[in-house]
Coordinates of C-alpha atoms and ligand atoms in Angstrom, one line a residue:
M120 CA 13.1 -2.9 12.5
C121 CA 15.1 -6.1 11.9
G122 CA 18.2 -7.3 13.6
I123 CA 21.4 -8.0 11.8
T124 CA 24.4 -9.8 13.2
G125 CA 27.6 -11.2 11.7
Y126 CA 31.1 -12.6 12.6
I127 CA 34.3 -13.2 10.9
G128 CA 37.4 -14.4 12.7
Y129 CA 39.0 -17.4 14.4
R130 CA 36.1 -18.5 16.6
D131 CA 33.1 -20.6 15.6
A132 CA 30.7 -18.1 14.2
Y133 CA 27.5 -20.0 15.0
P134 CA 27.2 -19.4 18.8
I135 CA 28.1 -15.7 18.2
V136 CA 25.5 -15.3 15.5
I137 CA 22.7 -17.2 17.2
N138 CA 23.2 -15.5 20.6
G139 CA 23.5 -12.2 18.8
L140 CA 20.2 -12.8 17.2
K141 CA 18.6 -13.6 20.5
R142 CA 19.8 -10.3 21.9
L143 CA 18.6 -8.5 18.8
E144 CA 15.2 -10.2 18.7
Y145 CA 13.6 -7.2 20.3
R146 CA 14.0 -5.5 16.9
G147 CA 11.7 -8.0 15.1
Y148 CA 10.8 -11.6 15.6
D149 CA 8.6 -13.0 12.9
S150 CA 11.3 -15.0 11.2
A151 CA 15.0 -15.6 11.6
G152 CA 17.9 -17.0 9.6
L153 CA 21.6 -17.4 9.3
M154 CA 24.3 -18.3 6.9
L155 CA 27.6 -19.9 7.7
F156 CA 30.5 -20.4 5.4
N157 CA 32.6 -23.6 5.7
N158 CA 34.7 -25.7 3.4
N159 CA 33.9 -23.4 0.5
Q160 CA 30.2 -24.0 1.0
I161 CA 27.5 -21.8 2.2
A162 CA 25.0 -23.3 4.7
L163 CA 21.8 -21.3 4.9
T164 CA 19.1 -22.0 7.5
K165 CA 16.0 -19.8 7.8
T166 CA 12.5 -20.1 9.0
K167 CA 9.4 -18.3 9.9
G168 CA 9.2 -18.0 13.7
K169 CA 11.6 -17.0 16.4
V170 CA 15.3 -17.4 16.9
L171 CA 14.5 -20.5 19.1
D172 CA 12.8 -22.1 16.1
L173 CA 15.8 -21.4 14.0
E174 CA 18.1 -22.9 16.7
G175 CA 15.9 -26.0 16.8
I176 CA 16.3 -26.5 13.0
V177 CA 20.1 -26.0 13.1
D178 CA 20.3 -28.5 16.0
Q179 CA 18.9 -31.1 13.6
S180 CA 21.9 -30.7 11.2
P181 CA 24.9 -29.9 13.3
S182 CA 27.1 -29.5 10.2
G183 CA 25.0 -26.3 9.6
K184 CA 26.8 -24.9 12.7
E185 CA 30.3 -25.0 11.3
G186 CA 32.3 -22.1 10.0
K187 CA 34.3 -19.1 11.2
I188 CA 32.3 -16.6 9.2
G189 CA 28.5 -16.1 9.4
I190 CA 25.7 -13.5 9.1
G191 CA 22.3 -13.7 10.7
H192 CA 19.0 -11.9 10.7
T193 CA 15.8 -11.6 12.8
R194 CA 13.0 -10.1 10.9
W195 CA 10.0 -7.7 11.2
A196 CA 8.3 -8.1 7.9
T197 CA 7.8 -5.2 5.6
H198 CA 7.8 -6.6 2.0
G199 CA 6.4 -10.1 1.9
V200 CA 4.6 -12.0 4.6
P201 CA 6.6 -13.7 7.3
N202 CA 7.4 -17.2 5.8
D203 CA 10.5 -19.3 5.3
V204 CA 11.2 -18.0 1.8
N205 CA 10.9 -14.3 2.7
S206 CA 13.2 -14.8 5.7
H207 CA 16.8 -13.5 5.4
P208 CA 19.6 -14.1 4.5
H209 CA 18.9 -13.9 0.7
F210 CA 21.1 -15.3 -2.0
S211 CA 21.8 -13.6 -5.3
Q212 CA 20.7 -15.5 -8.4
S213 CA 24.2 -17.1 -8.9
G214 CA 24.2 -18.2 -5.2
E215 CA 27.6 -16.4 -4.8
L216 CA 26.4 -13.5 -2.8
V217 CA 24.4 -13.4 0.4
I218 CA 22.8 -10.5 2.2
V219 CA 21.0 -9.6 5.4
H220 CA 19.1 -6.3 5.4
N221 CA 17.3 -4.0 7.8
G222 CA 15.2 -1.3 6.2
I223 CA 13.1 -0.7 3.1
I224 CA 14.2 -0.3 -0.5
E225 CA 11.4 2.0 -1.7
N226 CA 12.2 1.7 -5.4
Y227 CA 12.5 -2.1 -5.3
D228 CA 9.7 -2.6 -7.8
T229 CA 11.4 -0.5 -10.5
L230 CA 14.7 -2.2 -9.9
K231 CA 13.0 -5.6 -9.9
K232 CA 11.4 -5.0 -13.3
E233 CA 14.8 -3.9 -14.7
L234 CA 16.5 -6.9 -13.3
T235 CA 13.8 -9.2 -14.5
S236 CA 14.3 -7.8 -18.0
R237 CA 17.9 -8.9 -17.7
G238 CA 17.0 -12.4 -16.8
Y239 CA 16.8 -12.4 -13.0
T240 CA 14.2 -14.4 -11.3
F241 CA 13.1 -14.0 -7.7
K242 CA 12.2 -16.6 -5.1
S243 CA 10.9 -14.2 -2.4
D244 CA 8.6 -11.2 -2.3
T245 CA 11.3 -9.1 -0.6
D246 CA 13.0 -5.9 -1.5
T247 CA 16.2 -7.4 -0.1
E248 CA 16.4 -10.1 -2.8
V249 CA 16.2 -7.3 -5.4
L250 CA 19.1 -5.5 -3.7
I251 CA 21.4 -8.5 -3.7
N252 CA 20.7 -9.2 -7.3
L253 CA 21.3 -5.6 -8.2
I254 CA 24.7 -5.9 -6.4
E255 CA 25.4 -9.0 -8.4
E256 CA 24.4 -7.3 -11.7
V257 CA 26.6 -4.3 -11.0
K258 CA 29.5 -6.5 -10.0
K259 CA 29.1 -8.4 -13.4
Q260 CA 28.7 -5.2 -15.5
E261 CA 31.5 -3.3 -13.9
G262 CA 33.8 -6.2 -13.3
C263 CA 34.6 -4.8 -9.9
K264 CA 35.2 -6.1 -6.4
L265 CA 32.3 -6.7 -4.0
G266 CA 32.8 -3.5 -2.0
K267 CA 32.6 -1.3 -5.1
A268 CA 29.6 -3.2 -6.4
V269 CA 27.7 -2.7 -3.2
Q270 CA 28.6 1.0 -3.2
L271 CA 27.5 1.5 -6.9
A272 CA 24.3 -0.5 -6.4
L273 CA 23.4 1.6 -3.3
T274 CA 23.6 4.8 -5.3
Q275 CA 20.6 3.4 -7.3
V276 CA 18.6 2.7 -4.2
I277 CA 16.0 4.9 -2.6
G278 CA 15.1 4.0 0.9
A279 CA 16.7 2.9 4.1
Y280 CA 19.1 0.1 4.9
A281 CA 21.7 -1.4 7.1
I282 CA 23.2 -4.4 5.2
A283 CA 25.8 -7.0 5.6
V284 CA 26.9 -8.7 2.4
F285 CA 29.1 -11.8 1.9
D286 CA 30.7 -13.0 -1.3
K287 CA 31.6 -16.7 -1.5
S288 CA 34.6 -16.0 -3.6
K289 CA 36.0 -13.6 -1.0
P290 CA 35.6 -15.5 2.3
N291 CA 37.7 -13.2 4.4
E292 CA 35.6 -10.1 4.1
I293 CA 32.1 -8.8 4.9
I294 CA 30.8 -5.5 3.4
V295 CA 28.4 -3.4 5.5
A296 CA 26.6 -0.2 4.7
K297 CA 24.1 2.1 6.3
L298 CA 21.5 4.7 5.5
G299 CA 18.8 5.3 8.1
S300 CA 19.1 2.0 10.0
P301 CA 21.8 1.4 12.5
I302 CA 24.9 -0.8 12.3
A303 CA 27.9 -1.3 14.6
I304 CA 31.2 -3.0 13.9
G305 CA 33.0 -4.6 16.8
I306 CA 36.8 -4.8 16.4
G307 CA 38.5 -7.8 17.9
E308 CA 42.0 -7.7 19.3
G309 CA 44.8 -7.5 16.7
L310 CA 42.2 -7.3 14.0
K311 CA 41.9 -11.1 14.2
E312 CA 38.1 -11.0 14.4
F313 CA 35.2 -8.6 13.6
F314 CA 31.6 -8.4 14.6
V315 CA 28.7 -6.8 12.9
A316 CA 25.4 -6.0 14.6
S317 CA 22.4 -3.6 14.6
D318 CA 23.5 -2.6 18.1
A319 CA 26.6 -3.6 20.2
S320 CA 24.8 -6.1 22.4
P321 CA 25.8 -9.2 20.4
F322 CA 29.5 -8.6 20.9
I323 CA 30.0 -6.9 24.2
E324 CA 31.6 -10.0 25.8
Y325 CA 34.2 -10.1 23.0
T326 CA 35.3 -6.5 22.5
K327 CA 34.7 -3.0 23.8
D328 CA 35.9 -1.3 20.6
A329 CA 33.2 -0.4 18.1
I330 CA 32.6 1.8 15.1
Y331 CA 29.0 3.0 14.5
L332 CA 28.6 3.7 10.8
E333 CA 27.0 7.0 9.9
D334 CA 24.4 7.4 7.2
E335 CA 25.7 6.9 3.6
E336 CA 28.8 5.1 4.8
L337 CA 30.1 1.7 3.6
A338 CA 32.7 -0.4 5.4
I339 CA 34.9 -3.1 4.1
I340 CA 35.7 -5.5 6.9
K341 CA 38.7 -7.7 6.1
L342 CA 40.6 -10.0 8.5
G343 CA 43.9 -8.5 9.5
K344 CA 43.1 -5.0 8.2
A345 CA 41.8 -1.9 9.7
V346 CA 38.1 -1.4 8.8
G347 CA 38.0 0.8 5.7
V348 CA 35.1 3.2 5.7
R349 CA 34.1 5.4 2.8
K350 CA 31.2 7.6 1.8
I351 CA 28.8 5.8 -0.6
Y352 CA 28.0 8.8 -2.8
D353 CA 31.2 10.8 -3.1
D354 CA 33.6 7.9 -2.5
S355 CA 35.6 9.9 0.0
I356 CA 37.5 8.0 2.7
V357 CA 36.2 8.4 6.3
D358 CA 38.4 8.5 9.3
A359 CA 36.2 6.2 11.4
N360 CA 35.8 6.9 15.0
I361 CA 36.5 3.9 17.2
Q362 CA 34.4 4.2 20.4
E363 CA 34.7 2.4 23.7
L364 CA 31.5 0.7 24.6
Q365 CA 30.0 1.4 28.0
L366 CA 27.5 -1.5 27.9
S367 CA 27.9 -4.5 30.2
L368 CA 26.6 -8.0 29.9
E369 CA 24.5 -7.9 33.1
Q370 CA 22.7 -4.9 31.7
I371 CA 21.3 -6.9 28.8
E372 CA 20.4 -10.1 30.7
K373 CA 17.1 -10.8 32.6
G374 CA 18.9 -11.0 36.0
G375 CA 16.4 -13.5 37.5
Y376 CA 13.2 -11.9 36.3
D377 CA 10.8 -13.8 34.1
H378 CA 10.6 -11.0 31.6
F379 CA 12.7 -8.0 30.6
M380 CA 9.6 -5.9 31.0
L381 CA 9.3 -6.8 34.7
K382 CA 13.0 -6.3 35.2
E383 CA 12.7 -2.9 33.6
I384 CA 9.7 -1.9 35.7
Y385 CA 11.7 -2.9 38.8
E386 CA 14.8 -1.0 37.6
Q387 CA 12.9 2.3 37.7
P388 CA 14.1 3.6 41.1
K389 CA 17.7 3.2 39.9
A390 CA 17.0 4.4 36.4
I391 CA 15.4 7.6 37.7
T392 CA 18.3 8.2 40.1
D393 CA 20.8 7.6 37.3
T394 CA 18.9 10.1 35.1
Y395 CA 19.2 12.9 37.6
R396 CA 22.6 11.8 39.1
G397 CA 25.2 14.5 38.7
R398 CA 22.6 16.8 37.2
M399 CA 20.4 17.7 40.1
L400 CA 22.1 18.7 43.3
A401 CA 19.0 19.0 45.5
D402 CA 20.7 20.2 48.7
E403 CA 22.6 22.9 46.8
G404 CA 19.6 23.9 44.8
I405 CA 21.4 23.3 41.5
I406 CA 20.4 21.7 38.2
K407 CA 23.3 21.5 35.7
M408 CA 22.8 19.9 32.3
A409 CA 25.5 20.6 29.8
G410 CA 23.1 20.4 26.8
I411 CA 20.8 23.0 28.4
D412 CA 23.5 25.2 30.1
D413 CA 25.4 25.6 26.8
N414 CA 22.3 26.6 25.0
L415 CA 20.3 28.4 27.6
G416 CA 20.0 31.5 25.5
K417 CA 18.1 29.5 22.8
F418 CA 15.7 28.1 25.3
M419 CA 15.2 31.5 27.0
R420 CA 14.5 33.3 23.7
A421 CA 12.3 30.5 22.3
D422 CA 8.9 31.6 21.2
R423 CA 7.7 28.1 21.8
I424 CA 9.0 24.6 22.3
I425 CA 7.8 21.9 19.8
V426 CA 8.2 18.4 21.1
V427 CA 8.3 15.5 18.5
A428 CA 8.1 11.8 19.4
C429 CA 6.2 8.6 18.8
G430 CA 4.4 6.1 21.1
T431 CA 5.4 6.1 24.7
S432 CA 7.9 8.9 24.1
W433 CA 5.0 11.0 22.7
H434 CA 3.1 10.4 26.0
A435 CA 6.2 11.6 27.9
A436 CA 6.3 14.6 25.6
L437 CA 2.7 15.4 26.6
V438 CA 3.7 15.3 30.3
G439 CA 6.5 17.7 29.2
E440 CA 3.9 20.1 27.8
Y441 CA 2.2 20.3 31.2
L442 CA 5.6 20.7 32.9
F443 CA 7.0 23.4 30.6
E444 CA 3.8 25.4 30.6
D445 CA 3.1 25.1 34.3
L446 CA 6.6 25.6 35.6
S447 CA 8.5 27.5 33.0
R448 CA 5.6 29.3 31.3
I449 CA 6.8 28.5 27.8
P450 CA 4.2 27.6 25.1
V451 CA 4.5 24.0 24.0
E452 CA 3.2 22.0 21.1
V453 CA 3.5 18.3 21.1
E454 CA 3.5 16.6 17.8
Y455 CA 3.5 13.0 16.5
A456 CA 6.7 12.9 14.5
S457 CA 4.9 10.9 11.8
E458 CA 2.4 13.7 11.3
F459 CA 4.8 16.6 11.8
R460 CA 7.2 15.5 9.1
Y461 CA 4.6 15.5 6.4
R462 CA 2.5 18.5 7.5
N463 CA 4.6 21.4 6.1
P464 CA 4.7 22.7 9.7
I465 CA 5.5 26.4 10.4
I466 CA 8.8 26.4 12.1
T467 CA 11.0 29.4 12.7
T468 CA 14.5 30.0 13.9
N469 CA 13.0 31.1 17.2
D470 CA 11.6 27.7 17.9
V471 CA 13.3 25.1 20.0
V472 CA 12.4 21.5 19.0
I473 CA 12.8 18.7 21.5
A474 CA 12.9 15.2 20.0
I475 CA 12.3 12.3 22.4
S476 CA 13.2 8.7 21.7
Q477 CA 14.3 5.8 23.8
S478 CA 16.0 4.0 20.9
G479 CA 17.2 7.1 19.2
E480 CA 16.5 5.3 15.9
T481 CA 12.8 5.9 15.3
A482 CA 12.5 6.7 11.6
D483 CA 9.7 9.2 11.9
T484 CA 11.3 11.1 14.8
L485 CA 14.6 11.2 12.9
A486 CA 12.8 12.6 9.8
A487 CA 11.0 15.2 12.0
I488 CA 14.4 16.3 13.4
K489 CA 15.9 16.7 9.9
L490 CA 12.9 18.8 8.8
A491 CA 13.1 21.0 11.9
K492 CA 16.9 21.5 11.3
S493 CA 16.3 22.3 7.6
K494 CA 14.0 25.2 8.7
G495 CA 16.6 26.6 11.1
A496 CA 15.2 25.4 14.4
F497 CA 17.5 24.4 17.3
V498 CA 16.9 20.7 18.0
F499 CA 17.5 19.1 21.4
G500 CA 17.4 15.3 21.7
I501 CA 16.4 13.2 24.7
C502 CA 17.5 9.6 24.0
N503 CA 18.4 6.6 26.0
V504 CA 20.7 4.8 23.6
V505 CA 24.1 6.4 23.6
G506 CA 25.5 7.2 20.1
S507 CA 22.1 6.5 18.5
S508 CA 21.2 8.2 15.2
I509 CA 18.9 10.8 16.9
A510 CA 21.6 11.6 19.5
R511 CA 24.0 12.3 16.6
E512 CA 21.5 14.2 14.5
T513 CA 20.4 16.7 17.1
H514 CA 22.3 19.9 18.0
A515 CA 22.5 19.1 21.7
G516 CA 20.8 16.8 24.1
A517 CA 20.6 14.8 27.2
Y518 CA 20.7 11.0 27.7
T519 CA 18.3 9.4 30.1
H520 CA 20.9 6.9 31.3
A521 CA 18.1 4.3 31.9
G522 CA 20.2 1.4 30.8
P523 CA 19.2 -0.9 27.9
E524 CA 15.4 -1.3 27.5
I525 CA 14.8 -4.6 25.8
G526 CA 11.1 -5.3 26.6
V527 CA 9.1 -4.0 23.6
A528 CA 6.7 -2.3 26.0
S529 CA 8.5 0.8 27.1
T530 CA 8.5 1.4 30.9
K531 CA 11.6 2.9 32.4
A532 CA 12.1 4.9 29.2
F533 CA 8.9 6.7 30.1
T534 CA 9.7 7.6 33.6
T535 CA 13.3 8.6 32.8
Q536 CA 12.1 10.8 29.9
I537 CA 9.7 12.5 32.3
T538 CA 12.6 12.9 34.8
I539 CA 14.7 14.7 32.2
L540 CA 11.8 16.9 31.1
S541 CA 11.1 17.8 34.7
L542 CA 14.8 18.8 35.2
I543 CA 14.7 20.9 32.0
A544 CA 11.4 22.6 33.0
L545 CA 12.7 23.3 36.5
K546 CA 16.0 24.7 35.1
L547 CA 14.2 27.0 32.7
A548 CA 11.8 28.0 35.5
Q549 CA 14.7 29.0 37.6
S550 CA 16.4 30.9 34.8
K551 CA 13.2 32.7 33.8
G552 CA 12.1 33.4 37.4
T553 CA 8.8 31.7 36.8
L554 CA 9.2 29.7 40.0
S555 CA 10.1 31.2 43.3
N556 CA 13.4 30.1 44.8
S557 CA 11.7 28.2 47.6
A558 CA 9.4 26.4 45.2
F559 CA 12.4 25.5 43.1
H560 CA 14.2 24.0 46.1
M561 CA 11.1 22.2 47.2
Y562 CA 10.7 20.5 43.8
L563 CA 14.3 19.4 43.9
Q564 CA 13.8 17.9 47.3
K565 CA 10.6 16.2 46.2
M566 CA 12.3 14.8 43.0
Q567 CA 15.0 13.3 45.1
L568 CA 12.4 11.3 47.0
I569 CA 10.8 9.9 43.9
P570 CA 13.0 6.8 43.6
K571 CA 12.2 5.7 47.1
K572 CA 8.5 6.3 46.5
V573 CA 8.7 4.2 43.3
E574 CA 10.4 1.4 45.4
K575 CA 7.5 1.6 47.9
L576 CA 5.0 1.4 45.1
L577 CA 6.6 -1.7 43.6
R578 CA 5.9 -3.5 46.8
I579 CA 2.1 -3.3 46.1
D580 CA 2.7 -5.8 43.3
D581 CA 0.3 -8.4 44.9
T582 CA -2.6 -5.9 45.1
V583 CA -2.1 -5.1 41.4
K584 CA -1.9 -8.8 40.6
H585 CA -5.2 -9.4 42.3
I586 CA -6.8 -6.5 40.3
A587 CA -5.3 -8.0 37.2
S588 CA -6.9 -11.4 38.0
V589 CA -10.3 -9.8 38.3
Y590 CA -10.2 -7.8 35.0
K591 CA -8.0 -10.0 32.8
E592 CA -11.0 -11.2 30.7
A593 CA -12.2 -7.7 29.9
S594 CA -12.5 -7.0 26.2
N595 CA -12.4 -3.2 26.6
C596 CA -10.9 -0.9 29.2
L597 CA -11.0 2.8 29.7
Y598 CA -8.2 4.9 31.3
L599 CA -9.0 8.3 32.6
G600 CA -6.8 11.1 34.0
R601 CA -6.7 14.9 34.0
G602 CA -3.9 17.4 33.8
F603 CA -0.5 15.9 34.3
N604 CA -2.1 12.5 34.5
F605 CA -4.0 12.6 31.3
P606 CA -0.9 11.4 29.4
V607 CA -0.5 8.7 32.0
A608 CA -4.0 7.5 31.1
L609 CA -2.9 7.3 27.5
E610 CA 0.2 5.4 28.4
G611 CA -1.7 3.0 30.7
A612 CA -4.0 2.2 27.8
L613 CA -1.1 1.7 25.3
K614 CA 0.7 -0.6 27.7
L615 CA -2.4 -2.8 28.1
K616 CA -3.2 -3.0 24.4
E617 CA 0.3 -3.7 23.2
I618 CA 1.0 -6.7 25.4
S619 CA -2.3 -8.2 26.3
Y620 CA -4.2 -7.3 23.0
I621 CA -7.2 -6.0 25.1
H622 CA -8.7 -2.9 23.5
A623 CA -8.1 0.1 25.8
E624 CA -8.6 3.8 25.4
G625 CA -7.0 6.6 27.3
Y626 CA -9.1 9.8 27.7
P627 CA -9.1 13.1 29.6
A628 CA -11.6 12.3 32.4
A629 CA -13.8 15.3 31.6
E630 CA -14.0 14.4 27.9
M631 CA -15.7 11.1 28.8
K632 CA -19.1 12.7 28.7
H633 CA -18.6 13.8 25.1
G634 CA -18.7 10.3 23.8
P635 CA -17.0 7.4 25.6
I636 CA -19.5 7.4 28.4
A637 CA -21.8 5.6 26.0
L638 CA -19.5 2.6 26.4
I639 CA -19.9 2.3 30.1
D640 CA -21.8 -0.7 31.5
E641 CA -21.1 -3.3 34.1
N642 CA -18.5 -5.0 31.9
M643 CA -16.3 -1.9 31.5
P644 CA -13.4 -1.6 33.8
V645 CA -12.4 2.1 34.1
F646 CA -9.0 2.9 35.5
V647 CA -9.1 6.4 36.9
I648 CA -6.2 8.5 38.2
A649 CA -7.5 10.6 41.0
T650 CA -4.6 12.0 42.9
N651 CA -5.5 14.5 45.6
K652 CA -4.2 17.7 43.9
G653 CA -5.1 17.3 40.3
H654 CA -8.6 18.6 39.9
Y655 CA -9.5 16.0 42.5
E656 CA -13.2 17.0 43.1
K657 CA -13.8 17.1 39.3
V658 CA -12.3 13.6 38.9
V659 CA -14.5 12.4 41.8
S660 CA -17.5 13.7 39.9
N661 CA -16.4 11.8 36.8
I662 CA -16.1 8.7 38.9
Q663 CA -19.6 9.2 40.2
E664 CA -20.8 9.4 36.6
I665 CA -19.2 6.1 35.8
K666 CA -20.5 4.4 38.9
S667 CA -24.1 5.5 38.2
R668 CA -23.8 3.7 34.9
N669 CA -22.5 0.5 36.7
G670 CA -18.9 0.8 35.4
K671 CA -16.2 -0.8 37.5
I672 CA -13.8 1.7 39.0
I673 CA -10.2 1.0 39.7
A674 CA -8.8 4.2 41.1
I675 CA -5.2 5.4 41.7
V676 CA -5.4 7.7 44.6
T677 CA -3.0 9.4 47.0
E678 CA -2.3 7.7 50.3
G679 CA -4.9 8.5 52.9
D680 CA -7.7 9.1 50.4
T681 CA -11.1 8.4 51.8
T682 CA -13.6 9.8 49.3
V683 CA -12.7 7.8 46.3
K684 CA -12.1 4.7 48.4
E685 CA -15.8 4.7 49.3
I686 CA -17.0 4.7 45.7
A687 CA -14.4 2.7 43.8
D688 CA -14.3 -1.0 43.4
H689 CA -10.5 -1.1 43.9
V690 CA -8.0 1.5 44.9
I691 CA -4.3 1.6 44.5
E692 CA -2.5 4.2 46.7
I693 CA 0.5 6.2 45.6
P694 CA 2.7 8.1 48.0
E695 CA 2.2 11.9 48.2
T696 CA 4.2 14.2 46.0
E697 CA 3.8 17.4 44.0
E698 CA 1.2 17.1 41.3
A699 CA 3.7 17.8 38.6
L700 CA 5.7 14.8 39.7
T701 CA 2.8 12.4 40.1
P702 CA 3.2 10.8 36.6
L703 CA 6.4 9.3 37.9
L704 CA 4.3 7.4 40.4
T705 CA 0.9 6.9 38.9
T706 CA 2.3 5.1 35.9
I707 CA 4.0 2.4 38.0
P708 CA 0.8 0.4 39.0
L709 CA -0.5 0.7 35.4
Q710 CA 2.7 -0.8 34.0
L711 CA 2.4 -3.7 36.6
L712 CA -1.2 -4.2 35.8
S713 CA -0.6 -4.6 32.1
Y714 CA 2.3 -6.9 32.8
H715 CA 0.3 -9.2 35.0
I716 CA -2.8 -9.3 32.8
A717 CA -0.5 -10.2 29.8
V718 CA 1.2 -13.0 31.9
M719 CA -2.2 -14.3 33.1
L720 CA -3.4 -14.4 29.5
E721 CA -0.2 -16.2 28.5
K722 CA 0.9 -13.6 26.0
N723 CA 4.5 -13.1 25.0
V724 CA 5.2 -10.1 27.2
D725 CA 8.6 -9.1 25.8
Q726 CA 7.8 -9.8 22.2
P727 CA 4.1 -8.8 21.5
R728 CA 2.8 -9.7 18.1
N729 CA 3.3 -7.4 15.2
L730 CA 5.6 -5.0 17.1
A731 CA 9.3 -4.4 17.3
K732 CA 11.3 -2.3 19.7
S733 CA 12.9 0.1 17.3
V734 CA 10.6 1.3 14.5
T735 CA 13.2 2.2 12.0
V736 CA 10.8 2.2 9.1
E737 CA 8.0 4.6 8.3
Ligands
LIG930 O1 12.5 4.4 20.6 P1 11.3 5.4 20.7 O2 11.1 6.0 22.0 O3 11.5 6.5 19.6 O4 10.1 4.5 20.3 C1 8.8 5.1 20.1 C2 7.7 4.1 20.1 O5 7.9 3.2 19.0 C3 7.7 3.3 21.4 O6 7.5 4.1 22.5 C4 6.5 2.3 21.3 O7 5.3 3.0 21.3 C5 6.6 1.3 22.5 N1 6.3 0.0 22.1 C6 5.6 1.6 23.6 O8 5.7 0.7 24.6

């Protein structure tokens, strides 16, 4: 959940490290720090706060910007509160070694006690400072080089890590290692420079060649030499795969928008199109997806599909449940990955497990995949980040191709995940014959129209802004939906709470009378999704129940609706489509609403408090 960056080469390291940290800040932003090595001296600057605060401090002492080698860190605290001392990088006791770390060393307490008994003292409360001292101790005991010391120290560690380690006495090398947290190495032309980062975004303008370390791998990065990768436990040499990066600089910049979240909301027509491009040939009535086509038999024979995910991806999974059951008539169970992994679930070789994750790095989802694999299930991944851990860990999969999602609040990930799930459900429906040929063709035609409809919806931004201004002071909000739109209600509530810190609950509309109705009074805004085909009359009754208790209704209805318009305080119209596809539309105004409320409340939209984009710890 932290971001790591590093550079070694012929350029000034500071701009590369600091800009890299800005790009990685989505991974954590409660403190930041960097180390630069120059004239045989290490300059360390670190602070509680954001990368901009760090930059401000370094600006005060420009000598702290010099050096051709550096490592940096942006933190999401696990061990030790966010403060200057707990910020990374951390020195070893001798001051010779420096480390940045993303992950958790679970047995740090035991290791700390052992090191304390050997005379080590600790300045911070972090597990990371324990690790760097362990490396120092191993180096001393074994009389070995840094790379070996890191390797041996890591065999004593339980937990997860992506680390970069620097040794003052070896200023032409950086050691990196990975277990459970991502790390990429950028390779400069002629091996004259190298980059290290949690993802490739900090170095895309410098090189397109990158190695993504696999779990339990360690790399020695030395100027002028090919990166040497080896396995941490059995010491075998790894033939590292150098990949060509597809990412571009424009993709990771704000492109004129005030926030990444807004940019990503507006990117949805393109993102949805990119998701089905080349996979759905609407006019020919074809869906082709290599990951499904190659494993069709497994899906066709599956007793059930289990979908594992977290957060917004879990909400997309719930939409998937409705899609698979309704269109392809396959039983589905949707599981929070964090519960599934510890529940001793009953999984058989006849189960297909689908794991959904934007980042492809979520620790709980990754653990759920490993568990399902160990029980013999076939695991299919739906990820956005190409080459991510989940993409590599699953048997087969499909990328959403949404482009980088940087805003912590997921938006285009949700709609593109639903797009993929719709394609899979339709493909299986066609193969199983659970949908008539004409219905199948009709769905493909309707799906093809979705991006244009999303574009149209984005034009109602001013209406949504007005509604946001009316309800921005609310302390609680309720979101209601039924059927395909029940998960959208959950997602709408999550979006509001995570960026505006207003308490919000999503509920199936009919469940309201079993409890939450007690909350309704004139101060309670209730956002109700009331599209014309989804149990419309029943939702209208639910709206009446709220109105008769003086609740304020903001309804999302289908264009041309008259009934709800008469009762609701505000309505937002969505274009007509098939009920199964409505989540792709109903979610848009709810995303915009949360965005505008958060902006009006002057919250940090892209970096909400306590959160991070990739949750790579349990
Ligand atoms: O990268 P993933 O899709 O696996 O992430 C899962 C959740 O952490 C993520 O959706 C989170 O809930 C977002 N902040 C929601 O906006």
